Every structure is written in structure tokens, then in C-alpha cells.
XYZ file of C-alpha atoms in Angstrom:
577
model
C 109.107 84.451 100.716
C 110.235 83.370 97.279
C 113.093 85.857 97.020
C 114.865 85.449 93.676
C 117.996 87.213 92.464
C 118.603 87.338 88.708
C 122.000 88.483 87.509
C 122.109 90.893 84.580
C 124.598 93.217 83.004
C 125.584 95.802 85.657
C 122.543 94.921 87.772
C 120.911 92.291 89.939
C 117.118 92.122 89.816
C 115.362 91.000 92.997
C 111.821 89.685 92.981
C 109.691 88.187 95.754
C 106.172 87.190 96.713
C 104.012 90.082 97.972
C 103.110 90.038 101.673
C 99.429 90.673 102.488
C 98.914 94.068 104.162
C 102.523 95.269 103.706
C 102.913 98.993 103.012
C 106.333 98.338 101.449
C 109.586 96.423 101.600
C 113.144 97.054 102.740
C 115.902 95.468 100.659
C 119.074 94.396 102.498
C 122.505 93.554 101.134
C 125.765 92.276 102.601
C 129.045 90.617 101.600
C 128.803 86.983 100.660
C 131.481 85.945 103.147
C 129.470 87.379 106.013
C 132.244 89.775 106.980
C 129.817 92.646 106.615
C 126.318 92.197 107.959
C 123.169 92.813 105.996
C 122.326 96.522 105.877
C 119.541 98.447 104.117
C 120.448 98.921 100.477
C 120.926 102.637 99.848
C 120.113 103.856 96.349
C 121.049 107.433 97.362
C 117.563 108.934 97.218
C 118.102 110.836 100.461
C 114.772 109.873 102.040
C 112.795 106.639 102.535
C 114.774 103.675 101.168
C 111.854 101.226 101.226
C 109.984 100.424 98.012
C 106.284 99.596 97.560
C 106.610 96.362 95.600
C 108.993 94.181 93.610
C 110.943 93.956 91.349
C 113.984 95.938 92.469
C 117.191 96.438 90.479
C 120.385 96.810 92.498
C 122.856 98.769 90.387
C 125.020 99.959 93.280
C 127.251 96.890 93.613
C 130.789 96.328 92.353
C 130.846 94.451 89.023
C 131.189 90.716 89.493
C 131.189 90.883 93.288
C 128.912 88.358 94.987
C 126.457 89.770 97.537
C 123.878 88.368 99.915
C 120.360 89.798 99.697
C 117.296 89.657 101.938
C 113.995 91.535 102.117
C 111.684 92.494 104.988
C 108.072 93.669 104.899
C 106.842 96.886 106.544
C 103.550 97.268 108.402
C 104.240 101.033 108.637
C 107.292 103.224 108.229
C 109.626 102.064 110.988
C 107.499 98.992 111.770
C 109.397 96.152 110.143
C 108.923 92.408 110.124
C 111.726 89.816 110.165
C 113.940 89.486 107.128
C 113.160 86.558 104.866
C 115.482 84.028 103.279
C 118.921 85.097 102.064
C 119.966 84.646 98.431
C 123.265 85.408 96.697
C 124.049 86.942 93.318
C 126.586 89.002 91.386
C 126.251 91.097 88.265
C 126.854 89.248 85.018
C 129.923 89.709 82.864
C 130.142 92.892 80.811
C 129.471 90.989 77.603
C 126.125 89.588 78.759
C 123.058 90.098 76.594
C 121.372 93.465 76.857
C 118.168 93.029 74.833
C 114.739 93.523 76.350
C 111.652 92.263 74.587
C 108.455 94.295 74.977
C 105.265 92.759 73.584
C 102.089 94.880 73.474
C 98.740 93.220 72.812
C 96.801 95.908 70.957
C 93.647 93.810 71.159
C 93.603 93.332 74.924
C 92.341 96.376 76.833
C 92.713 95.948 80.609
C 90.617 98.949 81.596
C 90.880 102.725 81.755
C 94.441 104.018 82.109
C 94.989 105.553 85.562
C 96.673 108.977 85.595
C 97.839 109.820 89.143
C 99.696 112.963 88.001
C 96.383 114.599 87.170
C 95.278 114.662 90.791
C 97.691 117.345 91.999
C 100.838 119.374 91.335
C 102.965 121.273 93.839
C 103.804 124.960 93.677
C 105.693 127.639 95.545
C 103.473 129.606 97.951
C 100.689 131.199 95.934
C 101.458 134.784 96.919
C 104.352 134.293 94.476
C 101.703 134.577 91.756
C 101.305 138.237 92.739
C 105.023 139.043 92.547
C 106.143 141.749 90.122
C 109.845 140.990 90.760
C 112.073 139.234 88.255
C 114.514 136.330 88.427
C 117.086 136.063 85.652
C 115.262 138.934 84.019
C 112.027 136.937 83.865
C 108.774 138.105 85.560
C 108.025 135.829 88.527
C 104.263 136.121 88.923
C 103.549 136.049 85.211
C 105.720 133.000 84.592
C 104.468 131.050 87.601
C 100.939 131.671 86.359
C 101.929 130.383 82.924
C 103.587 127.321 84.459
C 100.357 126.418 86.232
C 98.427 126.986 83.001
C 100.727 124.528 81.201
C 100.249 121.992 83.993
C 96.514 122.243 83.463
C 96.395 122.280 79.657
C 99.329 119.997 78.750
C 99.528 117.654 81.748
C 95.837 117.503 82.670
C 96.432 118.493 86.307
C 93.314 119.245 88.381
C 94.548 120.784 91.663
C 97.529 122.702 93.007
C 98.954 122.414 96.501
C 101.128 125.144 98.009
C 102.265 126.277 101.452
C 101.614 129.391 103.472
C 98.083 130.564 102.738
C 97.923 131.764 106.374
C 101.244 133.618 106.296
C 101.394 137.342 106.928
C 102.159 138.244 103.305
C 98.493 137.442 102.563
C 97.369 139.291 105.703
C 94.670 136.876 106.848
C 95.011 137.550 110.588
C 96.113 140.360 112.836
C 95.270 141.649 116.287
C 94.531 145.331 116.835
C 94.264 146.452 120.459
C 93.544 142.845 121.399
C 90.777 142.539 118.805
C 91.092 139.922 116.045
C 90.843 141.068 112.434
C 90.418 138.539 109.594
C 91.099 139.737 106.042
C 90.831 137.316 103.110
C 91.095 139.749 100.198
C 94.599 138.602 99.195
C 93.576 134.967 99.505
C 90.707 135.712 97.143
C 93.115 137.256 94.662
C 95.384 134.213 94.491
C 92.530 131.697 94.474
C 90.731 133.676 91.761
C 93.856 133.317 89.631
C 94.079 129.601 90.319
C 90.441 129.014 89.365
C 90.810 131.162 86.232
C 93.421 128.642 85.066
C 90.952 125.770 85.450
C 92.688 124.491 88.603
C 91.420 124.044 92.154
C 93.479 124.645 95.305
C 94.400 122.304 98.088
C 94.012 124.662 101.036
C 97.044 123.818 103.136
C 96.327 125.414 106.497
C 99.799 126.793 107.202
C 101.837 128.539 108.521
C 100.984 130.461 111.712
C 100.154 134.184 111.486
C 102.585 136.193 113.605
C 99.947 137.668 115.891
C 98.521 134.198 116.592
C 101.850 132.412 117.147
C 102.960 131.248 120.570
C 106.593 131.652 119.483
C 106.790 133.952 116.426
C 110.587 133.742 116.403
C 110.521 130.137 115.161
C 110.575 130.309 111.356
C 111.490 128.356 108.234
C 112.349 129.330 104.650
C 113.720 132.538 103.239
C 110.283 134.131 103.542
C 110.144 133.559 107.306
C 107.182 131.172 107.642
C 106.298 130.811 111.339
C 106.216 127.187 112.524
C 104.832 127.783 116.014
C 101.659 126.342 117.539
C 98.969 128.950 118.213
C 99.008 130.885 121.437
C 95.206 130.658 121.585
C 93.460 127.486 120.382
C 90.086 129.186 120.272
C 91.395 131.852 117.936
C 92.975 129.126 115.764
C 89.525 127.545 115.468
C 87.969 130.926 114.668
C 90.532 131.636 111.918
C 90.062 128.288 110.182
C 86.280 128.479 110.515
C 86.160 132.043 109.191
C 88.413 131.229 106.227
C 86.436 128.102 105.349
C 83.089 129.891 105.638
C 84.418 132.725 103.490
C 85.585 130.329 100.765
C 82.241 128.534 100.730
C 80.394 131.859 100.580
C 82.602 133.235 97.789
C 82.988 130.160 95.584
C 79.888 128.146 96.457
C 79.301 125.078 98.591
C 79.122 122.680 95.645
C 82.438 123.941 94.259
C 84.384 123.781 97.531
C 82.793 120.533 98.721
C 83.244 118.641 95.470
C 86.561 119.966 94.134
C 88.634 121.387 96.998
C 90.455 119.827 99.952
C 91.757 121.205 103.267
C 95.113 119.863 104.499
C 96.345 120.712 107.985
C 99.945 121.971 108.072
C 103.082 120.652 106.380
C 105.551 118.032 107.648
C 104.963 118.588 111.348
C 107.021 115.456 112.054
C 110.127 117.513 111.204
C 111.316 120.047 113.784
C 112.171 122.456 111.003
C 108.438 122.738 110.186
C 106.758 122.421 113.600
C 107.946 123.826 116.902
C 105.424 121.827 118.905
C 105.027 118.182 119.862
C 103.180 115.444 117.988
C 100.383 115.726 120.521
C 100.128 119.445 119.767
C 99.994 118.710 116.045
C 97.134 116.279 116.585
C 95.373 118.992 118.583
C 96.073 121.474 115.746
C 94.489 119.001 113.334
C 91.497 118.222 115.531
C 90.690 121.897 116.098
C 91.147 122.785 112.424
C 89.205 119.792 111.112
C 86.374 120.532 113.524
C 86.306 124.128 112.302
C 86.101 123.002 108.676
C 83.373 120.442 109.413
C 81.395 122.982 111.420
C 81.061 125.017 108.225
C 79.738 121.940 106.414
C 80.196 118.279 107.336
C 80.863 117.231 103.722
C 83.933 119.421 103.233
C 87.082 117.280 102.841
C 89.866 117.636 105.407
C 92.951 115.545 106.144
C 96.569 115.304 107.248
C 99.201 114.769 108.551
C 101.108 115.945 105.429
C 104.128 114.217 106.936
C 107.668 113.893 105.657
C 109.088 110.495 104.665
C 105.830 108.637 105.256
C 106.005 109.363 108.976
C 103.250 109.578 111.603
C 100.665 107.855 109.392
C 99.645 105.174 111.875
C 100.050 107.459 114.897
C 97.896 110.133 113.263
C 95.049 107.762 112.414
C 95.107 106.295 115.921
C 95.243 109.650 117.744
C 93.087 112.068 115.732
C 89.577 112.482 117.140
C 88.159 114.750 114.442
C 87.029 113.266 111.108
C 89.725 112.296 108.585
C 88.628 112.321 104.930
C 92.077 111.566 103.521
C 95.592 110.965 104.761
C 98.520 112.741 103.139
C 102.254 112.251 103.226
C 105.464 112.842 101.255
C 108.534 111.001 100.071
C 111.492 111.544 97.755
C 113.896 109.314 95.872
C 111.688 106.184 95.782
C 108.267 105.251 94.442
C 105.501 105.966 96.988
C 104.653 103.246 99.495
C 101.188 101.694 99.746
C 99.435 102.838 102.925
C 96.012 101.413 102.042
C 96.504 98.282 104.184
C 97.516 100.414 107.187
C 94.414 102.570 106.805
C 92.209 99.486 106.619
C 93.805 97.919 109.719
C 93.159 101.100 111.696
C 89.512 101.302 110.754
C 89.688 103.478 107.626
C 89.064 101.090 104.707
C 88.941 102.836 101.353
C 90.442 106.062 102.721
C 92.153 108.136 100.026
C 95.927 108.348 100.423
C 97.231 111.540 98.804
C 100.945 112.067 98.243
C 100.944 115.858 98.360
C 104.694 116.040 97.759
C 106.821 113.581 95.810
C 110.012 113.937 93.819
C 113.485 112.780 92.901
C 115.284 114.396 95.864
C 114.538 116.417 99.006
C 117.795 118.330 98.511
C 117.612 121.846 97.109
C 119.979 122.780 94.249
C 120.668 119.132 93.362
C 121.825 118.647 89.735
C 119.747 115.466 89.459
C 116.681 117.701 89.135
C 117.664 119.033 85.715
C 118.550 115.841 83.831
C 116.977 112.837 82.164
C 117.467 110.574 85.196
C 114.675 112.439 86.994
C 112.392 111.934 83.994
C 112.724 108.141 84.031
C 112.313 108.194 87.830
C 109.099 110.178 87.492
C 107.592 107.614 85.123
C 108.592 104.740 87.410
C 106.765 106.391 90.314
C 103.659 107.259 88.325
C 103.418 103.755 86.898
C 103.804 102.311 90.404
C 101.093 104.623 91.759
C 98.598 104.005 88.974
C 95.422 102.396 90.253
C 96.258 102.725 93.946
C 96.970 106.446 94.503
C 94.507 109.119 93.307
C 97.015 111.971 93.544
C 100.813 111.844 93.321
C 101.890 115.491 93.356
C 105.273 116.175 91.825
C 107.066 118.864 93.822
C 107.017 121.385 92.077
C 105.757 122.829 88.807
C 108.219 125.718 88.370
C 111.741 126.810 89.247
C 110.181 130.104 90.335
C 110.651 128.884 93.881
C 112.190 130.650 96.854
C 112.169 128.414 99.924
C 115.950 128.763 100.289
C 116.293 131.809 98.076
C 115.515 132.577 94.471
C 117.231 130.703 91.605
C 120.854 131.754 91.007
C 121.034 130.403 87.436
C 118.922 128.875 84.670
C 119.920 125.302 85.547
C 120.658 125.239 89.253
C 119.111 121.946 90.368
C 115.718 123.488 91.001
C 112.702 121.395 91.950
C 110.616 122.615 88.991
C 109.330 120.659 86.035
C 109.865 123.933 84.174
C 112.840 126.282 84.299
C 112.666 129.978 84.916
C 111.519 131.068 81.462
C 109.203 128.015 81.340
C 111.509 125.809 79.293
C 110.484 122.172 79.631
C 112.928 119.961 81.527
C 113.151 116.246 80.648
C 110.836 115.326 83.513
C 108.203 117.724 82.175
C 108.378 115.844 78.879
C 107.990 112.578 80.824
C 104.629 113.707 82.225
C 103.564 115.246 78.908
C 104.218 111.919 77.172
C 102.348 109.992 79.857
C 99.415 112.347 79.337
C 99.510 111.526 75.590
C 98.887 107.843 76.270
C 95.513 106.540 75.150
C 92.555 105.947 77.440
C 92.419 102.141 77.340
C 95.389 100.458 79.013
C 96.823 97.567 76.998
C 98.455 94.365 78.183
C 102.268 94.418 78.039
C 104.767 91.597 78.541
C 108.485 92.246 79.145
C 111.363 89.785 79.054
C 115.134 90.092 79.133
C 117.955 91.707 81.078
C 116.356 94.192 83.505
C 112.818 93.759 82.149
C 110.410 95.275 84.663
C 113.153 96.461 87.014
C 115.193 98.727 84.726
C 113.100 98.817 81.564
C 109.372 99.381 82.009
C 106.563 99.995 79.550
C 103.070 101.460 79.587
C 100.747 101.086 76.610
C 97.241 102.227 75.777
C 94.996 102.753 72.797
C 92.875 105.712 71.809
C 89.280 105.543 70.605
C 90.467 106.076 67.018
C 92.587 102.905 67.210
C 95.960 104.603 67.704
C 98.269 102.489 69.851
C 100.537 104.485 72.207
C 103.568 102.960 73.916
C 105.770 104.649 76.539
C 109.033 102.960 77.579
C 111.798 104.037 79.926
C 115.076 102.754 81.297
C 116.019 103.901 84.780
C 117.398 102.823 88.117
C 116.690 104.238 91.563
C 120.474 104.425 92.085
C 121.275 108.140 91.940
C 125.007 107.471 91.758
C 124.229 106.603 88.098
C 122.285 109.815 87.449
C 124.689 110.904 84.720
C 124.197 107.636 82.864
C 126.027 104.318 82.904
C 126.681 102.625 79.562
C 126.514 99.029 80.910
C 122.884 99.722 81.888
C 121.889 100.795 78.359
C 119.546 98.332 76.701
C 118.405 97.417 73.200
C 114.625 97.104 72.897
C 112.634 94.941 70.515
C 109.068 96.224 70.602
C 106.389 93.928 69.158
C 102.825 95.140 68.799
C 100.369 92.293 68.225
C 96.747 92.636 67.232
C 97.051 95.506 64.761
C 94.316 95.646 62.156
C 95.760 96.849 58.853
C 98.712 99.176 58.212
C 99.785 101.650 60.869
C 101.999 104.731 60.658
C 104.693 104.841 63.342
C 106.176 107.949 64.971
C 108.808 107.816 67.730
C 109.967 110.533 70.141
C 112.855 110.305 72.611
C 114.077 111.911 75.824
C 117.698 111.138 76.655
C 121.138 112.747 76.812
C 120.881 114.041 73.237
C 117.109 114.343 72.709
C 114.539 116.691 74.299
C 117.094 117.750 76.909
C 117.282 121.433 77.835
C 120.466 120.858 79.830
C 122.249 119.566 76.716
C 120.892 122.449 74.657
C 122.036 125.022 77.204
C 125.484 123.430 77.439
C 125.795 123.554 73.639
C 125.066 127.281 73.782
C 127.884 127.800 76.288
C 125.966 127.464 79.542
C 126.590 130.002 82.280
C 124.166 131.624 84.675
C 121.464 133.235 82.556
C 120.814 133.402 78.801
C 120.975 136.640 76.902
C 118.041 137.551 74.668
C 119.477 135.724 71.651
C 120.055 132.606 73.720
C 116.534 132.788 75.183
C 115.183 132.832 71.626
C 117.297 129.817 70.646
C 116.293 127.895 73.772
C 112.618 128.558 73.131
C 112.934 127.451 69.502
C 114.437 124.149 70.640
C 111.926 123.591 73.455
C 110.298 120.731 71.577
C 110.109 116.946 71.731
C 112.725 115.432 69.454
C 111.482 112.850 66.977
C 113.628 109.788 66.362
C 113.980 108.595 62.759
C 111.402 109.256 60.021
C 107.974 107.730 60.457
C 107.152 104.553 58.572
C 104.265 102.225 57.830
C 104.123 98.830 59.591
C 101.769 95.885 59.405
C 100.787 93.646 62.298
C 102.465 92.209 64.137
C 104.802 95.228 64.078
C 108.408 94.779 65.190
C 110.592 97.767 66.000
C 114.170 97.728 67.292
C 115.839 100.716 68.941
C 118.315 101.597 71.683
C 117.083 102.690 75.107
C 119.896 104.264 77.114
C 119.875 104.565 80.895
C 118.470 107.043 81.604
C 116.181 107.317 78.612
C 112.571 107.429 77.431
C 110.954 106.397 74.157
C 107.374 107.142 73.175
C 105.745 105.645 70.079
C 102.408 106.148 68.376
C 101.089 103.643 65.827
C 98.165 105.270 64.026
C 95.867 103.473 61.583
C 96.628 104.407 57.971
C 93.603 106.064 56.410
C 92.761 105.659 52.731
C 93.788 108.709 50.692
């Protein structure tokens, strides 16, 4: 109820009243004359189109064209209520106002700032850490290790989730003359490296060892991961139990119980990742979870690690073994809110972990390398804050080989970091979010696209420094290269400052902190030569915008915020000389 459509320059912002217990909302649009029926509004994310909450900015329409809009609530993915009232709107004229006012109350702390990116990061399968091969002349294992170190030290990440710990390249299972042999030495090697970085693993129990597979010819990825159910359910139990017991014995019960998690399989609701039925997946989970719990009942285990938010309700209804968390994935939209579904099915307070999330599910998509993905990342993290303990961006590094190794420096790879560990704009987005203070501050936004295009996050540090992160972005990936009518002018006001403050301002946009622009200026191509690598590394820094200056409260600062674009400001108390 209460659907409102507000026309702005090159966008229509939709807002509505939240529905109790909804996991998300589907926005519909149609022609005003009724000649074309209402259809789900597609912002070209390539995955789930639903969003977790209002407001929503439609930037996909033709300028000045009047559309009808409606919204429905979702009880689960694919379980949709009736559409609500229909409203009409069209984008405003090109000359409409484009200023957004952002007011931060430096004296009003709302609580501790939530940081969902810290919970988890994704990575290519961890045997890649052991690789001595090179891509683009760069050492794979060494650079993937460094990428994970940066995620820990610069982004504050706690755990890493990766596929294929049971695959044959780590040699965990084989049968010799009908006798089962377990060997966890290679697993120890990769987990030792992970722990040495200060990270903990999510033990994704996948994929099936060849000798245990019912159908070893069914594979996925360039490295031939076997997606078959086991041929012997007892031996599947024995493998999971033996691995879990070994990890507890090697790393200690307190360590594994308190800081690790076991996740059963990956995206079994897609045929490409699971050759069995849903019922067989639930059996796979039940057997594996029982094996984990038989080692110690307090070890954490969950699933279904599904694609596109699928199977969540079915899994919770059908699993008979304990479920300590549910996990799922989505791309191209902020993550939905499955807490109400868990509560309805008898799991109140259950952790919902998004063990994969990103801008696109499509490999080699140029959107991965630009600023658009950076603004998208902040929108999702801000949406998740306070309701999702772990939103794992997929993945940390372009050293990634699911469909083959990278063919060029900027190839649309999933990584936050390039081969060579140059920081992409979306890496800077997370690094800036991590620089926010600990105490979240109250923020009020007004103007054209306030809250739907332009968002802000503010916090203060114990020393009194006020930190403000702003971004301008749409979910509409047809505008990934930028769209001038969506650019906005920001007036930032910071109330409640005590005494003079020194202001510094950093930016991420088409011409600031953008490795793609730097590489293009150097001539682009496939891979840098040694001189170009040196230049790229020297420019792998956050770009500061304008010289710093002293302000007094209330501080007022005016600056442009392009779409896509990010601004980050720090206002630090001036200390007597």
C-alpha cells in the first residue's frame, strides 16, 4: 500500500509501505494506455529482479514517457502476493533540478556501524593458492595469497569461502582395491595458508571425489569439478566425518567451533552444479550435517548455498538434520531479506549468510571493471547492514579459472583486484566503507533521487573525526557507462561539529581512482609490459579531490556526484599547534 511515484530528472523514484514478513518486492511497469500489460521491471542484473525494500529508482524508461507502476510483496522467491495499487509517472524534463541535500548530525550516534563485508569474501578454489603457474606473467598462487591478505588487512574480512575442497586436486578421497583412503595433507596446506593470513575458511563441502561419484562424467568448470551425487551414502558420511574430525584435531575444537562454518555444496538448484534431484540434495545435506554434528554438536553447518535465492523455504521444510544457518546467492540486486521466512518456518533468529553476491553472474562482463560496480557494491552493503551478518562479494581476485584463466588485464573478471593486485573501483568502495567510523550517525537526504540514486552513510570515530561516504548509482546496468542526466550536485551539511575541522575528500568515478581509465590512458591492450606495470602500481591510489580546508560547524560543502560515482569525506578536529 501507499505506492508513490516521484518524477525526477531521468528517473522515477518509487516508494511504498513495507509489508510485514515480506522477503522482498517485485516492481512492475507498463504503458499508461494499457496497451502493454504490467511486467516485472528489468534493470538488467541478469538474476533476481526483486529488491528487499523501497525506495527504487527506475532509470530504464524513455524520457518523458508516462508509465504505470505497481508493486507486489514476496513471501519467498517465486511466492508472490497480489499487486497493489497502480500509479502513473514520467521522468521530469531535462532541465529539472538536480541537487541533493545531505545533512549529517555529528552529534547523534545511532549505534555501532554494521559492516557486513567483514563476514566473508569469496575466492577461487583454494588449491589455486598452491599454483606455481603464471597468468599475464604474474605468479598465481603468490598473488592470490596477497589478495586474501589485503582483504584481511585493508577490508577487515574475517572468513573466505571457496569451492572444491573435496575435489581430486587436493586428493582427499580415493579407493584402492575397494578400500577407501582419506588423505587431508593438501587440505591442511591450503588451510594453514588461510589461517596464516588471519582468515578462517568456510568449509564448502564440494564437489564429489571421482572415486565416490555415482556419475563421474558429469562435471562443471574448466577444472572438471564433479557434480554427481555419491554412489555410496555411507562413504559420503565417512568422508565428511573424517574431514571434520581431522580439522578439529588439527586446529582445535574451540577454533573450529567458534570461527569456522561448514556449508553443504554449491547451487544445487542449478543443473549445472548438481546432477541429482532436490530430494537427493536434501539427503546430501542431512548426511553431511549429521556427520559434522557427530564430531561435535556445536559445530556450525548449513545450506542450501542456492542460486538466485532459490530453495530456501523448501530446504528449511525438508531438511531433517540441524540447520545452524541458511545460505544463498544473488547477483545484480541488493540481497533479499529471508529472516521473516526463517521465522515462519520455525527458525527465528537463524543467520542468513549470502555466500556469493555481486554485480553480475556473467563471466567476462565489462561491468565488473568499472565504477558502476563500485556504487552497486555500496548500495548492497548499506542495504544489508544490520540484517545480514555476512555478504560475501564474489570474488577477491581476478586469479580465477572457472571458465578459463584471464585473457587480459581488464577482461570483466569477478575480482575486486586485477591480476597484479591493482585495486578496481569496487575494491576502493569497500576500502572506503571500512574507513568509516565506528558510531553510525543520523543522515537526512532530500532532493532529486535522494535515497534511491544518491545514498549516504556517516559515522564518527572515537577521536571525533566525522566520516561521510556518498554514492550515486542505479541498478539499471544499461547505464553502466554513465548517464549525464543522472549526475547530481550534492550539498553536504554537517551539523553538530565542535570547533574547527579539517576536511579531506576522495573520489571514485570515471576520472578518479579508476584503474580502467589509467590503463586506457596507457594504451590498453592485453597485458602491461614491465614499464606499464610500474606506472599502474604507482597510480594504484585513492585520488584526493581538491585541497583540504578548515570548516566550522555547521559545515557546508558543495560538490558534483556523477552517476556512477563515490565521494568519501573526513572532517577531523583541528588540534592546537
